[in-house]
Short mmCIF file of C-alpha atoms in Angstrom, two decimals:
data_model
loop_
_atom_site.label_atom_id
_atom_site.label_comp_id
_atom_site.label_asym_id
_atom_site.label_seq_id
_atom_site.Cartn_x
_atom_site.Cartn_y
_atom_site.Cartn_z
CA MET A 1 120.22 232.65 -89.53
CA SER A 2 117.88 232.96 -86.59
CA LEU A 3 117.62 230.34 -83.98
CA PRO A 4 114.33 229.08 -83.25
CA THR A 5 112.63 230.07 -79.93
CA THR A 6 113.25 227.51 -77.32
CA HIS A 7 110.80 224.88 -76.26
CA VAL A 8 110.33 224.45 -72.55
CA SER A 9 109.03 221.34 -70.44
CA PHE A 10 109.43 222.85 -66.94
CA PRO A 11 105.80 223.98 -66.92
CA ALA A 12 104.69 220.40 -66.62
CA GLY A 13 107.43 219.84 -63.88
CA ALA A 14 110.22 218.23 -66.17
CA VAL A 15 113.62 218.23 -64.42
CA THR A 16 115.65 216.17 -67.17
CA GLY A 17 115.95 215.95 -70.75
CA ALA A 18 118.17 215.57 -73.60
CA SER A 19 118.27 218.08 -76.68
CA PRO A 20 120.81 219.27 -79.62
CA ILE A 21 122.86 222.25 -78.80
CA LEU A 22 122.03 225.10 -81.31
CA ALA A 23 124.53 227.64 -80.33
CA VAL A 24 127.36 228.63 -77.57
CA HIS A 25 128.00 232.25 -76.96
CA THR A 26 130.49 234.06 -74.58
CA LEU A 27 128.63 236.68 -72.26
CA PRO A 28 130.29 239.73 -71.30
CA ASP A 29 131.25 238.49 -68.08
CA GLY A 30 133.30 235.81 -69.72
CA ARG A 31 130.96 232.79 -68.98
CA THR A 32 129.47 230.32 -71.64
CA ALA A 33 125.90 230.61 -72.52
CA VAL A 34 124.49 227.38 -74.19
CA VAL A 35 121.47 227.11 -76.45
CA THR A 36 119.50 224.10 -76.91
CA GLU A 37 116.57 223.38 -79.18
CA ALA A 38 114.25 222.28 -75.87
CA THR A 39 115.12 222.36 -72.08
CA PRO A 40 113.60 221.33 -68.99
CA PHE A 41 115.46 224.75 -67.12
CA HIS A 42 113.47 227.48 -65.97
CA PRO A 43 115.20 230.64 -66.77
CA VAL A 44 115.02 233.73 -64.75
CA ASP A 45 112.66 236.28 -66.35
CA HIS A 46 114.48 239.51 -67.26
CA THR A 47 111.03 241.59 -67.08
CA TRP A 48 109.49 240.22 -64.02
CA PRO A 49 112.75 238.22 -62.02
CA ASP A 50 110.70 236.69 -59.23
CA GLN A 51 111.48 233.27 -59.43
CA PRO A 52 115.09 232.61 -59.49
CA ALA A 53 116.70 230.58 -62.21
CA ASP A 54 117.34 226.80 -62.10
CA LEU A 55 120.55 225.21 -61.59
CA GLY A 56 121.76 222.01 -62.61
CA THR A 57 124.11 220.16 -64.80
CA LEU A 58 124.65 220.06 -68.66
CA THR A 59 126.36 216.94 -70.00
CA VAL A 60 128.17 216.62 -73.36
CA ASP A 61 130.13 213.53 -74.55
CA GLY A 62 130.03 212.13 -70.94
CA ALA A 63 131.36 215.46 -69.46
CA ALA A 64 129.28 217.19 -66.71
CA HIS A 65 129.07 221.06 -66.65
CA PRO A 66 127.79 222.71 -63.85
CA VAL A 67 124.81 225.29 -64.85
CA VAL A 68 125.47 227.91 -62.82
CA ASP A 69 122.65 230.63 -63.91
CA CYS A 70 119.90 230.43 -66.26
CA LEU A 71 118.94 233.58 -68.19
CA THR A 72 116.61 234.51 -70.77
CA GLY A 73 118.10 235.41 -74.05
CA GLY A 74 116.92 236.91 -77.29
CA HIS A 75 118.30 236.57 -80.98
CA GLY A 76 117.20 239.49 -83.36
CA PRO A 77 116.39 239.20 -87.14
CA ALA A 78 119.61 240.82 -87.86
CA GLY A 79 121.77 237.98 -85.91
CA GLU A 80 121.77 240.45 -82.66
CA PHE A 81 122.22 238.25 -79.47
CA ALA A 82 121.37 239.52 -76.01
CA ALA A 83 120.85 238.28 -72.67
CA GLY A 84 118.84 239.53 -69.76
CA ALA A 85 118.37 243.23 -69.21
CA ASP A 86 120.35 243.83 -72.11
CA ILE A 87 117.63 242.38 -74.46
CA PRO A 88 116.69 245.87 -76.24
CA VAL A 89 113.00 244.87 -77.26
CA ARG A 90 109.89 243.77 -75.29
CA ARG A 91 109.55 240.41 -74.16
CA GLY A 92 107.74 238.38 -77.13
CA ASP A 93 108.48 240.63 -79.85
CA GLU A 94 107.81 238.20 -82.84
CA GLU A 95 110.77 239.52 -84.85
CA TRP A 96 113.14 237.88 -82.32
CA SER A 97 113.67 234.46 -80.96
CA TRP A 98 113.49 233.78 -77.34
CA LEU A 99 116.06 231.49 -75.57
CA VAL A 100 116.83 229.67 -72.42
CA LEU A 101 120.66 230.45 -71.83
CA HIS A 102 122.02 227.79 -69.78
CA VAL A 103 125.22 229.61 -68.29
CA LEU A 104 128.41 227.62 -67.68
CA PRO A 105 131.71 228.66 -66.23
CA ALA A 106 133.86 230.35 -68.85
CA GLY A 107 135.73 228.35 -71.60
CA VAL A 108 134.21 224.99 -70.69
CA LEU A 109 132.49 224.74 -74.03
CA GLY A 110 133.05 226.21 -77.27
CA PRO A 111 131.18 226.43 -80.84
CA GLU A 112 132.66 222.73 -81.56
CA ALA A 113 129.95 221.69 -79.32
CA VAL A 114 127.32 222.92 -81.65
CA GLY A 115 125.11 219.79 -83.07
CA ARG A 116 125.84 217.61 -80.32
CA THR A 117 123.53 216.54 -77.73
CA ALA A 118 123.32 217.86 -74.37
CA GLU A 119 121.82 215.80 -71.20
CA LEU A 120 120.11 218.42 -69.34
CA ALA A 121 119.40 217.64 -65.45
CA VAL A 122 117.77 220.36 -63.28
CA ASP A 123 118.83 220.37 -59.44
CA ALA A 124 115.22 218.84 -58.53
CA GLU A 125 115.32 219.41 -54.66
CA ARG A 126 115.91 223.00 -55.51
CA ARG A 127 113.29 223.43 -58.19
CA ALA A 128 110.54 221.79 -55.87
CA LEU A 129 111.57 224.13 -52.76
CA LEU A 130 111.26 227.18 -55.65
CA SER A 131 107.80 225.50 -56.71
CA ALA A 132 106.54 225.54 -53.25
CA ALA A 133 107.37 228.96 -52.75
CA HIS A 134 105.97 230.03 -55.96
CA THR A 135 102.71 228.26 -55.43
CA GLY A 136 102.63 229.61 -51.92
CA CYS A 137 102.83 233.30 -53.39
CA HIS A 138 99.64 232.92 -55.71
CA LEU A 139 97.62 231.53 -52.90
CA LEU A 140 98.81 234.16 -50.65
CA ALA A 141 97.84 236.53 -53.12
CA LEU A 142 94.04 235.23 -53.04
CA ALA A 143 93.72 234.64 -49.59
CA LEU A 144 95.23 238.46 -48.68
CA ASN A 145 92.59 239.92 -51.36
CA ALA A 146 89.89 238.04 -49.73
CA ALA A 147 90.97 239.28 -46.28
CA LEU A 148 91.15 243.05 -47.29
CA ALA A 149 87.93 242.99 -49.41
CA PRO A 150 86.03 244.96 -46.50
CA ARG A 151 88.63 247.73 -46.51
CA TRP A 152 87.66 248.84 -50.07
CA ARG A 153 84.90 251.86 -50.07
CA LYS A 154 84.48 251.40 -53.81
CA ASP A 155 85.12 248.93 -56.68
CA PRO A 156 88.97 249.56 -57.95
CA GLY A 157 87.97 248.08 -61.25
CA ARG A 158 89.77 245.12 -61.08
CA ALA A 159 88.78 241.66 -59.30
CA ASP A 160 90.63 238.42 -58.84
CA ALA A 161 89.31 234.86 -59.62
CA PHE A 162 87.02 234.92 -56.73
CA GLY A 163 85.51 238.36 -57.30
CA ASN A 164 87.27 240.12 -54.68
CA PRO A 165 89.07 243.64 -55.49
CA ASP A 166 92.65 242.46 -56.80
CA PHE A 167 95.10 244.52 -54.06
CA ASP A 168 97.77 242.11 -55.17
CA SER A 169 98.02 242.99 -58.49
CA LEU A 170 96.90 246.82 -57.76
CA ALA A 171 99.41 247.44 -54.98
CA MET A 172 102.13 244.90 -56.13
CA ASP A 173 105.76 246.74 -55.95
CA THR A 174 107.84 243.46 -55.72
CA SER A 175 107.77 239.80 -55.23
CA VAL A 176 110.80 237.40 -54.74
CA MET A 177 110.66 233.72 -54.27
CA ASP A 178 113.72 231.85 -52.56
CA THR A 179 114.18 228.18 -51.35
CA GLU A 180 112.53 229.09 -47.92
CA ALA A 181 109.41 231.48 -48.78
CA SER A 182 108.24 234.05 -51.04
CA THR A 183 108.43 237.72 -49.98
CA ASP A 184 105.69 240.23 -51.57
CA THR A 185 106.03 243.88 -50.95
CA TYR A 186 102.87 245.98 -51.64
CA ARG A 187 103.00 249.76 -51.82
CA ILE A 188 100.26 251.59 -50.18
CA GLY A 189 100.32 254.92 -51.42
CA LYS A 190 97.95 257.78 -52.85
CA SER A 191 97.07 256.09 -56.12
CA LEU A 192 95.80 252.91 -54.10
CA LYS A 193 93.68 255.22 -51.86
CA LYS A 194 92.28 257.01 -54.69
CA LYS A 195 90.98 253.57 -55.93
CA GLY A 196 89.28 253.18 -53.02
CA PHE A 197 91.59 251.39 -50.24
CA THR A 198 90.98 252.28 -46.63
CA VAL A 199 94.03 252.64 -44.31
CA ASP A 200 92.74 254.78 -41.53
CA ALA A 201 90.07 253.56 -39.00
CA THR A 202 86.44 253.93 -39.64
CA GLU A 203 83.28 253.24 -37.92
CA GLU A 204 83.59 249.75 -39.16
CA LEU A 205 87.23 249.07 -39.43
CA PRO A 206 90.31 249.56 -37.21
CA ALA A 207 93.43 251.24 -38.84
CA LEU A 208 95.39 248.91 -41.04
CA ALA A 209 98.12 248.71 -38.53
CA ASP A 210 95.96 247.63 -35.81
CA ALA A 211 94.21 245.04 -37.86
CA LEU A 212 97.55 243.20 -39.01
CA PRO A 213 96.98 240.49 -36.29
CA ALA A 214 93.50 239.83 -37.47
CA LEU A 215 94.35 240.15 -41.19
CA THR A 216 97.17 237.69 -40.49
CA ALA A 217 95.04 235.22 -38.56
CA ASP A 218 92.13 235.42 -41.63
CA VAL A 219 95.09 235.11 -44.24
CA ASN A 220 96.44 231.87 -42.55
CA ALA A 221 93.17 230.37 -41.90
CA ARG A 222 92.45 230.33 -45.58
CA LEU A 223 95.81 228.81 -46.37
CA ALA A 224 95.28 226.13 -44.16
CA ALA A 225 91.92 225.19 -45.65
CA TRP A 226 93.29 225.12 -49.07
CA VAL A 227 96.31 223.23 -48.11
CA ALA A 228 94.10 220.68 -46.10
CA ALA A 229 91.62 219.95 -49.46
CA ASP A 230 94.64 219.04 -51.32
CA ALA A 231 93.57 221.22 -54.30
CA ALA A 232 94.83 220.14 -57.37
CA VAL A 233 97.40 222.71 -59.29
CA ARG A 234 98.47 222.81 -62.71
CA ILE A 235 100.07 225.23 -65.45
CA ASP A 236 97.73 225.68 -68.53
CA VAL A 237 100.16 225.99 -71.72
CA PRO A 238 98.95 226.95 -74.96
CA GLY A 239 102.50 225.92 -76.53
CA PRO A 240 105.71 224.79 -75.81
CA GLU A 241 107.54 227.81 -76.59
CA LEU A 242 109.41 229.76 -74.01
CA THR A 243 107.36 232.68 -74.56
CA ALA A 244 103.80 231.07 -74.43
CA ARG A 245 101.25 232.68 -72.25
CA ARG A 246 101.00 230.32 -69.58
CA ARG A 247 98.38 230.37 -66.68
CA TRP A 248 98.48 228.83 -63.00
CA HIS A 249 95.54 227.19 -62.36
CA ALA A 250 94.21 225.83 -58.83
CA ASP A 251 90.91 224.01 -58.09
CA LEU A 252 90.45 225.37 -54.51
CA PRO A 253 87.27 224.83 -52.43
CA ASP A 254 86.31 228.26 -53.05
CA GLY A 255 86.47 227.54 -56.60
CA ALA A 256 88.64 227.55 -59.72
CA ALA A 257 91.24 230.14 -59.64
CA GLU A 258 93.76 231.27 -62.35
CA ILE A 259 96.76 233.61 -62.37
CA PRO A 260 98.93 234.54 -65.35
CA CYS A 261 102.28 232.95 -64.53
CA GLY A 262 105.57 231.96 -66.12
CA GLY A 263 107.07 230.16 -63.47
CA THR A 264 107.00 226.33 -61.76
CA HIS A 265 104.70 225.01 -59.49
CA LEU A 266 103.45 222.03 -57.15
CA HIS A 267 101.19 219.61 -58.69
CA HIS A 268 98.78 219.49 -55.46
CA LEU A 269 98.70 221.01 -52.31
CA GLY A 270 99.05 217.74 -50.13
CA GLU A 271 102.67 218.28 -51.37
CA LEU A 272 102.45 220.72 -48.25
CA VAL A 273 101.89 220.06 -44.55
CA GLU A 274 101.97 223.81 -43.99
CA LEU A 275 101.67 227.39 -45.43
CA ARG A 276 101.70 230.46 -43.19
CA THR A 277 102.31 233.90 -44.00
CA GLU A 278 103.67 237.06 -41.85
CA LEU A 279 102.29 240.33 -42.49
CA THR A 280 104.13 243.62 -41.25
CA LEU A 281 103.58 247.13 -42.09
CA SER A 282 106.38 249.77 -42.61
CA ALA A 283 106.96 252.63 -40.00
CA ASP A 284 105.22 254.99 -42.37
CA GLY A 285 102.47 252.93 -43.49
CA THR A 286 103.35 253.05 -47.05
CA GLU A 287 104.56 249.16 -47.54
CA LEU A 288 102.73 245.98 -46.69
CA ILE A 289 105.28 243.14 -46.64
CA ALA A 290 103.97 239.31 -46.71
CA ARG A 291 106.40 236.65 -46.24
CA THR A 292 104.70 233.28 -46.95
CA SER A 293 106.69 230.01 -46.11
CA PRO A 294 105.62 226.64 -47.36
CA LYS A 295 106.34 223.51 -45.37
CA ARG A 296 106.63 220.50 -47.79
CA ALA A 297 105.32 217.09 -46.69
#
Protein backbone atom coordinates (compact mmCIF):
# COMPACT_ATOMS: atom_id res chain seq x y z
CA MET A 1 0.00 0.00 0.00
CA SER A 2 1.45 3.34 -1.06
CA LEU A 3 1.76 6.16 1.44
CA PRO A 4 0.12 9.48 0.52
CA THR A 5 2.33 12.42 -0.39
CA THR A 6 2.98 14.50 2.73
CA HIS A 7 1.00 17.72 3.15
CA VAL A 8 3.15 20.63 4.33
CA SER A 9 2.31 23.87 6.13
CA PHE A 10 5.76 25.50 6.19
CA PRO A 11 5.06 27.67 3.08
CA ALA A 12 2.61 29.71 5.20
CA GLY A 13 5.16 29.94 8.02
CA ALA A 14 3.76 27.27 10.35
CA VAL A 15 6.17 25.92 12.97
CA THR A 16 3.85 23.62 14.93
CA GLY A 17 1.28 20.96 14.11
CA ALA A 18 -0.16 17.57 15.01
CA SER A 19 -0.60 14.63 12.68
CA PRO A 20 -0.95 10.84 12.73
CA ILE A 21 2.18 8.78 12.14
CA LEU A 22 1.90 6.80 8.89
CA ALA A 23 5.22 4.94 8.85
CA VAL A 24 8.48 4.45 10.73
CA HIS A 25 11.58 3.41 8.76
CA THR A 26 15.15 2.67 9.72
CA LEU A 27 17.60 4.57 7.52
CA PRO A 28 20.83 2.98 6.25
CA ASP A 29 22.80 4.83 8.93
CA GLY A 30 20.58 3.37 11.67
CA ARG A 31 18.62 6.51 12.45
CA THR A 32 14.82 6.49 12.52
CA ALA A 33 12.71 8.23 9.86
CA VAL A 34 9.13 9.06 10.85
CA VAL A 35 6.49 9.86 8.24
CA THR A 36 3.39 11.81 9.26
CA GLU A 37 0.34 12.68 7.22
CA ALA A 38 1.10 16.41 7.48
CA THR A 39 3.94 18.48 8.90
CA PRO A 40 5.23 22.03 9.41
CA PHE A 41 8.84 20.79 8.91
CA HIS A 42 10.78 21.86 5.83
CA PRO A 43 12.95 19.02 4.52
CA VAL A 44 16.19 19.57 2.65
CA ASP A 45 15.55 19.16 -1.08
CA HIS A 46 17.63 16.30 -2.46
CA THR A 47 17.81 17.88 -5.93
CA TRP A 48 18.69 21.47 -4.94
CA PRO A 49 19.78 21.45 -1.28
CA ASP A 50 20.06 25.21 -0.87
CA GLN A 51 18.08 25.60 2.37
CA PRO A 52 19.05 23.31 5.28
CA ALA A 53 16.46 21.12 6.94
CA ASP A 54 14.31 22.27 9.84
CA LEU A 55 15.19 20.85 13.25
CA GLY A 56 12.94 20.55 16.29
CA THR A 57 11.02 17.95 18.26
CA LEU A 58 8.49 15.20 17.61
CA THR A 59 6.44 14.24 20.65
CA VAL A 60 4.51 10.97 20.97
CA ASP A 61 2.55 9.98 24.09
CA GLY A 62 4.20 12.80 26.03
CA ALA A 63 7.77 11.78 25.13
CA ALA A 64 9.67 14.41 23.13
CA HIS A 65 12.25 13.17 20.63
CA PRO A 66 14.76 15.45 18.87
CA VAL A 67 14.35 15.84 15.12
CA VAL A 68 18.03 15.90 14.15
CA ASP A 69 17.48 16.13 10.40
CA CYS A 70 14.63 16.33 7.93
CA LEU A 71 14.89 14.68 4.51
CA THR A 72 12.86 14.27 1.36
CA GLY A 73 11.74 10.69 0.91
CA GLY A 74 10.06 8.69 -1.81
CA HIS A 75 7.70 5.71 -1.71
CA GLY A 76 7.39 3.80 -4.98
CA PRO A 77 4.47 1.89 -6.51
CA ALA A 78 6.03 -1.45 -5.57
CA GLY A 79 6.59 -0.41 -1.98
CA GLU A 80 10.12 0.88 -2.48
CA PHE A 81 11.33 3.37 0.11
CA ALA A 82 14.21 5.76 -0.54
CA ALA A 83 15.61 8.86 1.11
CA GLY A 84 17.51 11.86 -0.21
CA ALA A 85 20.08 11.19 -2.91
CA ASP A 86 19.07 7.51 -3.04
CA ILE A 87 15.68 8.33 -4.61
CA PRO A 88 15.93 6.73 -8.08
CA VAL A 89 13.31 8.81 -9.93
CA ARG A 90 12.87 12.44 -10.85
CA ARG A 91 11.32 14.66 -8.18
CA GLY A 92 7.55 14.78 -8.58
CA ASP A 93 7.28 11.46 -10.43
CA GLU A 94 3.54 10.80 -10.29
CA GLU A 95 3.97 7.07 -9.65
CA TRP A 96 5.77 7.84 -6.40
CA SER A 97 4.58 9.37 -3.14
CA TRP A 98 6.77 12.19 -1.82
CA LEU A 99 7.42 12.27 1.88
CA VAL A 100 8.86 14.45 4.62
CA LEU A 101 11.11 12.24 6.76
CA HIS A 102 11.55 13.43 10.34
CA VAL A 103 14.89 11.92 11.32
CA LEU A 104 15.25 10.86 14.97
CA PRO A 105 18.18 9.17 16.74
CA ALA A 106 18.40 5.40 16.25
CA GLY A 107 15.89 3.26 18.12
CA VAL A 108 13.79 5.92 19.81
CA LEU A 109 10.59 4.93 17.96
CA GLY A 110 9.52 1.74 16.26
CA PRO A 111 6.63 0.48 14.10
CA GLU A 112 4.38 0.42 17.16
CA ALA A 113 4.14 4.23 16.83
CA VAL A 114 2.19 3.99 13.55
CA GLY A 115 -1.32 5.34 14.05
CA ARG A 116 -0.41 7.47 17.06
CA THR A 117 -0.53 11.25 16.93
CA ALA A 118 2.74 13.15 16.73
CA GLU A 119 3.06 16.69 18.05
CA LEU A 120 5.48 18.47 15.73
CA ALA A 121 7.45 21.57 16.74
CA VAL A 122 10.07 23.28 14.58
CA ASP A 123 12.95 25.27 16.11
CA ALA A 124 11.27 28.61 15.35
CA GLU A 125 14.32 30.82 15.87
CA ARG A 126 16.45 28.74 13.52
CA ARG A 127 13.62 28.72 10.95
CA ALA A 128 13.38 32.52 11.14
CA LEU A 129 17.11 32.88 10.50
CA LEU A 130 17.00 30.53 7.51
CA SER A 131 13.91 32.28 6.15
CA ALA A 132 15.65 35.65 6.35
CA ALA A 133 18.65 34.25 4.49
CA HIS A 134 16.44 32.71 1.78
CA THR A 135 14.46 35.89 1.25
CA GLY A 136 17.75 37.79 1.08
CA CYS A 137 19.00 35.36 -1.55
CA HIS A 138 16.06 36.09 -3.87
CA LEU A 139 16.35 39.84 -3.38
CA LEU A 140 20.07 39.63 -4.12
CA ALA A 141 19.28 37.84 -7.39
CA LEU A 142 16.99 40.64 -8.57
CA ALA A 143 19.33 43.43 -7.45
CA LEU A 144 22.37 41.76 -9.02
CA ASN A 145 20.53 41.22 -12.29
CA ALA A 146 19.71 44.93 -12.40
CA ALA A 147 23.25 46.04 -11.56
CA LEU A 148 24.77 43.75 -14.20
CA ALA A 149 22.24 44.54 -16.94
CA PRO A 150 24.57 47.01 -18.74
CA ARG A 151 27.19 44.26 -19.12
CA TRP A 152 25.08 42.27 -21.60
CA ARG A 153 25.93 43.09 -25.23
CA LYS A 154 22.94 41.06 -26.46
CA ASP A 155 19.75 39.51 -25.12
CA PRO A 156 20.62 36.13 -23.57
CA GLY A 157 17.06 34.91 -24.01
CA ARG A 158 16.06 34.84 -20.36
CA ALA A 159 14.80 37.76 -18.26
CA ASP A 160 13.78 38.16 -14.64
CA ALA A 161 10.54 39.61 -13.30
CA PHE A 162 11.73 43.16 -14.01
CA GLY A 163 12.86 42.46 -17.56
CA ASN A 164 16.58 42.41 -16.79
CA PRO A 165 18.78 39.65 -18.25
CA ASP A 166 18.62 36.87 -15.66
CA PHE A 167 22.29 36.60 -14.74
CA ASP A 168 21.31 34.82 -11.52
CA SER A 169 19.72 31.82 -13.23
CA LEU A 170 22.02 31.78 -16.26
CA ALA A 171 25.25 31.80 -14.24
CA MET A 172 24.17 30.06 -11.00
CA ASP A 173 26.50 27.27 -9.86
CA THR A 174 25.61 26.81 -6.18
CA SER A 175 23.38 28.52 -3.64
CA VAL A 176 23.64 27.76 0.07
CA MET A 177 21.83 29.29 3.05
CA ASP A 178 22.82 29.14 6.69
CA THR A 179 21.59 30.96 9.78
CA GLU A 180 23.81 33.97 9.06
CA ALA A 181 23.75 34.50 5.30
CA SER A 182 23.20 33.11 1.84
CA THR A 183 26.18 32.40 -0.39
CA ASP A 184 25.64 32.30 -4.13
CA THR A 185 28.40 31.23 -6.49
CA TYR A 186 28.12 32.13 -10.18
CA ARG A 187 30.13 30.52 -12.95
CA ILE A 188 31.49 32.99 -15.50
CA GLY A 189 32.70 30.78 -18.32
CA LYS A 190 32.65 30.52 -22.09
CA SER A 191 28.96 29.64 -22.18
CA LEU A 192 27.91 32.81 -20.36
CA LYS A 193 30.19 34.97 -22.51
CA LYS A 194 28.75 33.44 -25.68
CA LYS A 195 25.31 34.45 -24.42
CA GLY A 196 26.54 38.05 -24.36
CA PHE A 197 27.93 38.71 -20.88
CA THR A 198 30.88 41.11 -20.90
CA VAL A 199 33.77 40.59 -18.49
CA ASP A 200 36.54 42.62 -20.12
CA ALA A 201 36.78 46.40 -20.22
CA THR A 202 35.02 48.24 -23.06
CA GLU A 203 34.73 51.91 -24.00
CA GLU A 204 31.63 52.13 -21.81
CA LEU A 205 32.48 49.75 -18.98
CA PRO A 206 35.44 48.88 -16.77
CA ALA A 207 36.50 45.25 -16.44
CA LEU A 208 34.28 43.25 -14.12
CA ALA A 209 37.03 42.96 -11.50
CA ASP A 210 37.49 46.74 -11.45
CA ALA A 211 33.73 47.32 -11.36
CA LEU A 212 33.10 45.22 -8.23
CA PRO A 213 33.09 48.11 -5.71
CA ALA A 214 30.56 50.08 -7.78
CA LEU A 215 28.48 46.98 -8.45
CA THR A 216 28.40 46.12 -4.76
CA ALA A 217 27.30 49.66 -3.90
CA ASP A 218 24.58 49.50 -6.55
CA VAL A 219 23.24 46.17 -5.29
CA ASN A 220 23.29 47.26 -1.65
CA ALA A 221 21.47 50.50 -2.47
CA ARG A 222 18.68 48.53 -4.12
CA LEU A 223 18.48 46.09 -1.21
CA ALA A 224 18.32 48.96 1.29
CA ALA A 225 15.48 50.64 -0.62
CA TRP A 226 13.47 47.42 -0.75
CA VAL A 227 13.93 46.76 2.97
CA ALA A 228 12.95 50.35 3.78
CA ALA A 229 9.75 49.93 1.76
CA ASP A 230 8.69 47.01 4.00
CA ALA A 231 7.53 45.08 0.95
CA ALA A 232 5.10 42.21 1.49
CA VAL A 233 6.40 38.69 0.82
CA ARG A 234 4.43 35.49 0.38
CA ILE A 235 4.61 32.01 -1.07
CA ASP A 236 1.96 31.27 -3.67
CA VAL A 237 0.86 27.67 -3.08
CA PRO A 238 -1.29 25.72 -5.58
CA GLY A 239 -1.83 22.86 -3.12
CA PRO A 240 -0.69 21.41 0.22
CA GLU A 241 1.45 18.61 -1.21
CA LEU A 242 5.21 18.61 -0.70
CA THR A 243 5.69 18.52 -4.47
CA ALA A 244 3.37 21.45 -5.26
CA ARG A 245 5.10 24.03 -7.49
CA ARG A 246 5.36 26.97 -5.13
CA ARG A 247 6.46 30.51 -6.06
CA TRP A 248 8.03 33.26 -3.95
CA HIS A 249 6.28 36.59 -4.47
CA ALA A 250 7.37 40.05 -3.31
CA ASP A 251 5.58 43.36 -3.90
CA LEU A 252 8.71 45.47 -4.36
CA PRO A 253 8.74 49.20 -5.21
CA ASP A 254 9.99 48.23 -8.68
CA GLY A 255 6.96 45.98 -9.18
CA ALA A 256 5.77 42.50 -8.30
CA ALA A 257 8.48 39.83 -8.48
CA GLU A 258 8.10 36.05 -8.59
CA ILE A 259 10.69 33.27 -8.39
CA PRO A 260 10.02 29.50 -8.21
CA CYS A 261 10.94 28.34 -4.72
CA GLY A 262 10.35 25.45 -2.34
CA GLY A 263 11.81 27.05 0.79
CA THR A 264 10.64 29.24 3.67
CA HIS A 265 10.60 33.03 3.81
CA LEU A 266 9.83 36.19 5.71
CA HIS A 267 6.32 37.66 5.52
CA HIS A 268 7.46 41.23 4.91
CA LEU A 269 10.78 43.00 4.56
CA GLY A 270 10.17 45.12 7.66
CA GLU A 271 11.29 42.02 9.58
CA LEU A 272 14.79 43.14 8.59
CA VAL A 273 16.70 46.25 9.58
CA GLU A 274 19.42 45.65 7.01
CA LEU A 275 20.34 43.43 4.08
CA ARG A 276 23.80 43.72 2.58
CA THR A 277 25.88 41.70 0.15
CA GLU A 278 29.61 41.36 -0.45
CA LEU A 279 30.73 40.55 -3.99
CA THR A 280 34.07 38.88 -4.68
CA LEU A 281 35.64 37.55 -7.86
CA SER A 282 37.94 34.53 -7.92
CA ALA A 283 41.56 35.10 -8.87
CA ASP A 284 41.06 33.56 -12.31
CA GLY A 285 37.84 35.51 -12.88
CA THR A 286 35.67 32.44 -13.41
CA GLU A 287 33.56 32.72 -10.25
CA LEU A 288 31.57 35.60 -8.83
CA ILE A 289 30.57 35.01 -5.20
CA ALA A 290 27.82 36.94 -3.40
CA ARG A 291 27.50 36.55 0.36
CA THR A 292 24.29 38.26 1.47
CA SER A 293 23.72 38.87 5.17
CA PRO A 294 20.35 39.86 6.66
CA LYS A 295 20.03 41.61 10.01
CA ARG A 296 16.67 40.94 11.62
CA ALA A 297 14.66 43.58 13.41
